[in-house]
Amino acid sequence: MKSIIMALPCLLITGIALAQNYHDSWVDPILICDQRPFEWKAFEKVEPFPVEEFDACLKPFESIAQVWIKVKVSNRAELGFEISPKNTQDDIDFIVFRSTNGVPSEAIRCMATGLQMDKTRMTQINCAGVTGLMQGEVDLMEDPGCSSQKSNFLKPISTGPGDEYLILITNYESIDGFILTWNGNAEFDPTYCISQADSGTQLFLSPNPASQWLNWKITTTHPINGVLRLFSHAGIVLEKIPVNLQPGANEERLALGPVPSGKYYLLLHQGDRLLGYSSFEIVK
C-alpha cells in the first residue's frame, strides 16, 4: 500500500501501457498462457480500482498505476509468483481473485504491506521491493503498514484444473514497471495466450462493433503460414481459419453467423507463436 503515517491510529513476454485504461481493468486483462517471465515495461496513471467492493484488504487509496493479469490453470498444482519492480524501492501491492465468468468474484490473497512515512527505508527493507506468493509462507493477507513480522510474501494457491485467477498489480511509488516470474508447478491453459504482438505484423478489424460480418486486414513484412483463431471473451476458441499471407496487405471477410453479442478477440498464430491480435464487439 502507498506510504501511510502510522502516528495516526490505526525469454520475456513484454507489455507496455499504450493509453489510459489499457489493461487497467478486469474487463480487458492481459491473458497469460505459459510460464515464461512477464515484463511490464511501464504504466500509465489510471483511476483506482474500487477494491472495497470485493472485501479486499486494499482500501481506496489512489495507486499511481495498476494492471490486470489473468491465468487459467490446467492442472492440480501450487501457483506462486514473484513480482520484481524495475525500481527496487517501489511499493508493489497485489490482489489475487478467483474469477467466475471473467469477473473477480472472491479475493483470496491480498498484499498491502508498504512503507511508513515515519520510518526510514533502511528499517523497512522487508516491506518494499520484491513481493509475491512463495513456498513456506502461511499468510493469506498482509495489511497496510510495515513491521518486523511482515515478509512481503503470501502463501501459494492450491489450484485445480480449469481454475481461473485475476491478479491486480498496483504501484504506489511510480509508473515504473516490473518483471513477474512464476514458481510452483502450475501450468496455464494455452487458449488464454495473448502476448506482445510481432512488430512486423498488424491486424485491423472493421466494422467495430460488428453484426453479421467482420472484415479483417493483416499487413505483414514477410510470408506467413498461420491460423486465425476467434476467441470469446471467456477464452473459448470459436473458429480456426488457416491463412497463407503474403508480404503487404491481406484482406478477407469472416461470417459471424450465430455468434452472439459480446466481446471477442481475433488472434493470428504461426505455430505456437502469437503474431498479432485485436479485439472487437458483436452487437445484434
mmCIF file of C-alpha atoms in Angstrom, residues 100-218:
data_model
loop_
_atom_site.group_PDB
_atom_site.id
_atom_site.type_symbol
_atom_site.label_atom_id
_atom_site.label_comp_id
_atom_site.label_asym_id
_atom_site.label_seq_id
_atom_site.Cartn_x
_atom_site.Cartn_y
_atom_site.Cartn_z
ATOM 1 C CA THR A 100 -16.088 -16.518 -12.268
ATOM 2 C CA ASN A 101 -17.137 -15.910 -15.881
ATOM 3 C CA GLY A 102 -14.347 -13.365 -16.180
ATOM 4 C CA VAL A 103 -15.447 -11.390 -13.111
ATOM 5 C CA PRO A 104 -13.318 -11.101 -9.923
ATOM 6 C CA SER A 105 -15.619 -12.979 -7.544
ATOM 7 C CA GLU A 106 -13.503 -13.612 -4.433
ATOM 8 C CA ALA A 107 -10.272 -12.056 -3.136
ATOM 9 C CA ILE A 108 -8.127 -14.979 -1.892
ATOM 10 C CA ARG A 109 -4.735 -13.265 -1.498
ATOM 11 C CA CYS A 110 -4.089 -9.623 -0.697
ATOM 12 C CA MET A 111 -0.723 -7.929 -0.260
ATOM 13 C CA ALA A 112 -0.931 -4.371 1.124
ATOM 14 C CA THR A 113 2.321 -4.131 3.091
ATOM 15 C CA GLY A 114 4.049 -0.823 2.442
ATOM 16 C CA LEU A 115 6.437 1.815 3.654
ATOM 17 C CA GLN A 116 5.589 4.131 6.547
ATOM 18 C CA MET A 117 6.463 7.789 6.290
ATOM 19 C CA ASP A 118 7.554 7.996 9.930
ATOM 20 C CA LYS A 119 10.274 5.324 9.498
ATOM 21 C CA THR A 120 13.446 5.171 7.429
ATOM 22 C CA ARG A 121 13.682 2.887 4.404
ATOM 23 C CA MET A 122 16.613 1.073 5.992
ATOM 24 C CA THR A 123 14.344 -0.168 8.774
ATOM 25 C CA GLN A 124 11.665 -1.285 6.276
ATOM 26 C CA ILE A 125 13.604 -3.327 3.743
ATOM 27 C CA ASN A 126 11.148 -6.207 4.159
ATOM 28 C CA CYS A 127 8.154 -4.032 3.185
ATOM 29 C CA ALA A 128 9.005 -2.902 -0.367
ATOM 30 C CA GLY A 129 10.677 -4.304 -3.452
ATOM 31 C CA VAL A 130 10.158 -7.945 -4.467
ATOM 32 C CA THR A 131 6.802 -9.434 -3.446
ATOM 33 C CA GLY A 132 4.557 -12.365 -4.385
ATOM 34 C CA LEU A 133 3.417 -15.864 -3.391
ATOM 35 C CA MET A 134 6.234 -18.006 -2.005
ATOM 36 C CA GLN A 135 6.574 -21.578 -0.743
ATOM 37 C CA GLY A 136 6.853 -21.699 3.053
ATOM 38 C CA GLU A 137 4.661 -18.644 3.670
ATOM 39 C CA VAL A 138 1.402 -19.137 5.615
ATOM 40 C CA ASP A 139 -0.316 -15.726 5.494
ATOM 41 C CA LEU A 140 -3.213 -15.106 3.106
ATOM 42 C CA MET A 141 -3.064 -11.338 3.642
ATOM 43 C CA GLU A 142 -0.711 -8.602 4.822
ATOM 44 C CA ASP A 143 -2.496 -5.356 5.647
ATOM 45 C CA PRO A 144 -1.126 -1.802 5.198
ATOM 46 C CA GLY A 145 1.950 -0.659 7.083
ATOM 47 C CA CYS A 146 5.288 -2.253 7.918
ATOM 48 C CA SER A 147 6.532 -4.362 10.822
ATOM 49 C CA SER A 148 9.209 -6.958 11.501
ATOM 50 C CA GLN A 149 6.529 -9.676 11.341
ATOM 51 C CA LYS A 150 5.865 -8.984 7.652
ATOM 52 C CA SER A 151 7.764 -10.611 4.787
ATOM 53 C CA ASN A 152 6.089 -9.031 1.733
ATOM 54 C CA PHE A 153 5.148 -12.565 0.605
ATOM 55 C CA LEU A 154 1.994 -14.690 0.935
ATOM 56 C CA LYS A 155 1.113 -18.388 0.760
ATOM 57 C CA PRO A 156 0.903 -20.038 -2.715
ATOM 58 C CA ILE A 157 -2.519 -21.050 -4.044
ATOM 59 C CA SER A 158 -3.594 -24.690 -4.356
ATOM 60 C CA THR A 159 -5.232 -24.936 -7.781
ATOM 61 C CA GLY A 160 -7.362 -27.377 -9.724
ATOM 62 C CA PRO A 161 -7.861 -27.948 -13.468
ATOM 63 C CA GLY A 162 -9.843 -25.097 -15.018
ATOM 64 C CA ASP A 163 -9.374 -22.661 -12.116
ATOM 65 C CA GLU A 164 -9.171 -19.049 -13.288
ATOM 66 C CA TYR A 165 -7.485 -16.188 -11.442
ATOM 67 C CA LEU A 166 -7.336 -12.446 -11.942
ATOM 68 C CA ILE A 167 -4.307 -10.665 -10.471
ATOM 69 C CA LEU A 168 -4.441 -6.924 -9.830
ATOM 70 C CA ILE A 169 -0.929 -5.430 -9.514
ATOM 71 C CA THR A 170 -0.534 -1.845 -8.317
ATOM 72 C CA ASN A 171 2.414 0.520 -7.977
ATOM 73 C CA TYR A 172 2.125 3.195 -5.277
ATOM 74 C CA GLU A 173 5.501 4.848 -5.933
ATOM 75 C CA SER A 174 5.973 5.387 -9.665
ATOM 76 C CA ILE A 175 4.874 4.361 -13.164
ATOM 77 C CA ASP A 176 7.915 2.082 -13.499
ATOM 78 C CA GLY A 177 7.106 -1.484 -14.447
ATOM 79 C CA PHE A 178 8.048 -4.911 -13.099
ATOM 80 C CA ILE A 179 9.062 -8.445 -14.030
ATOM 81 C CA LEU A 180 6.699 -11.251 -12.999
ATOM 82 C CA THR A 181 8.211 -14.749 -12.673
ATOM 83 C CA TRP A 182 6.224 -17.884 -11.867
ATOM 84 C CA ASN A 183 7.130 -20.521 -9.286
ATOM 85 C CA GLY A 184 5.373 -23.689 -8.186
ATOM 86 C CA ASN A 185 4.183 -26.331 -10.660
ATOM 87 C CA ALA A 186 1.018 -24.751 -12.065
ATOM 88 C CA GLU A 187 0.545 -24.990 -15.833
ATOM 89 C CA PHE A 188 -1.504 -22.445 -17.773
ATOM 90 C CA ASP A 189 -4.192 -23.026 -20.397
ATOM 91 C CA PRO A 190 -2.685 -22.003 -23.782
ATOM 92 C CA THR A 191 -6.029 -20.755 -25.130
ATOM 93 C CA TYR A 192 -5.582 -17.738 -22.857
ATOM 94 C CA CYS A 193 -2.366 -16.665 -24.566
ATOM 95 C CA ILE A 194 -2.284 -13.017 -25.528
ATOM 96 C CA SER A 195 1.219 -11.531 -25.544
ATOM 97 C CA GLN A 196 3.044 -8.686 -27.203
ATOM 98 C CA ALA A 197 2.370 -8.849 -30.933
ATOM 99 C CA ASP A 198 5.078 -9.285 -33.581
ATOM 100 C CA SER A 199 6.253 -5.813 -34.655
ATOM 101 C CA GLY A 200 6.225 -6.728 -38.367
ATOM 102 C CA THR A 201 2.579 -7.793 -38.408
ATOM 103 C CA GLN A 202 -0.577 -5.750 -37.817
ATOM 104 C CA LEU A 203 -4.190 -6.886 -37.653
ATOM 105 C CA PHE A 204 -7.064 -4.489 -38.381
ATOM 106 C CA LEU A 205 -10.776 -5.229 -37.901
ATOM 107 C CA SER A 206 -13.889 -3.456 -39.217
ATOM 108 C CA PRO A 207 -16.625 -2.627 -38.571
ATOM 109 C CA ASN A 208 -16.341 -2.451 -34.796
ATOM 110 C CA PRO A 209 -18.858 -3.195 -33.414
ATOM 111 C CA ALA A 210 -19.814 -5.812 -35.993
ATOM 112 C CA SER A 211 -23.034 -7.733 -36.577
ATOM 113 C CA GLN A 212 -23.142 -10.357 -39.349
ATOM 114 C CA TRP A 213 -19.715 -9.856 -40.953
ATOM 115 C CA LEU A 214 -16.223 -8.876 -39.813
ATOM 116 C CA ASN A 215 -13.625 -7.599 -42.268
ATOM 117 C CA TRP A 216 -10.039 -8.370 -41.298
ATOM 118 C CA LYS A 217 -6.900 -6.890 -42.815
ATOM 119 C CA ILE A 218 -3.408 -8.155 -41.984
#
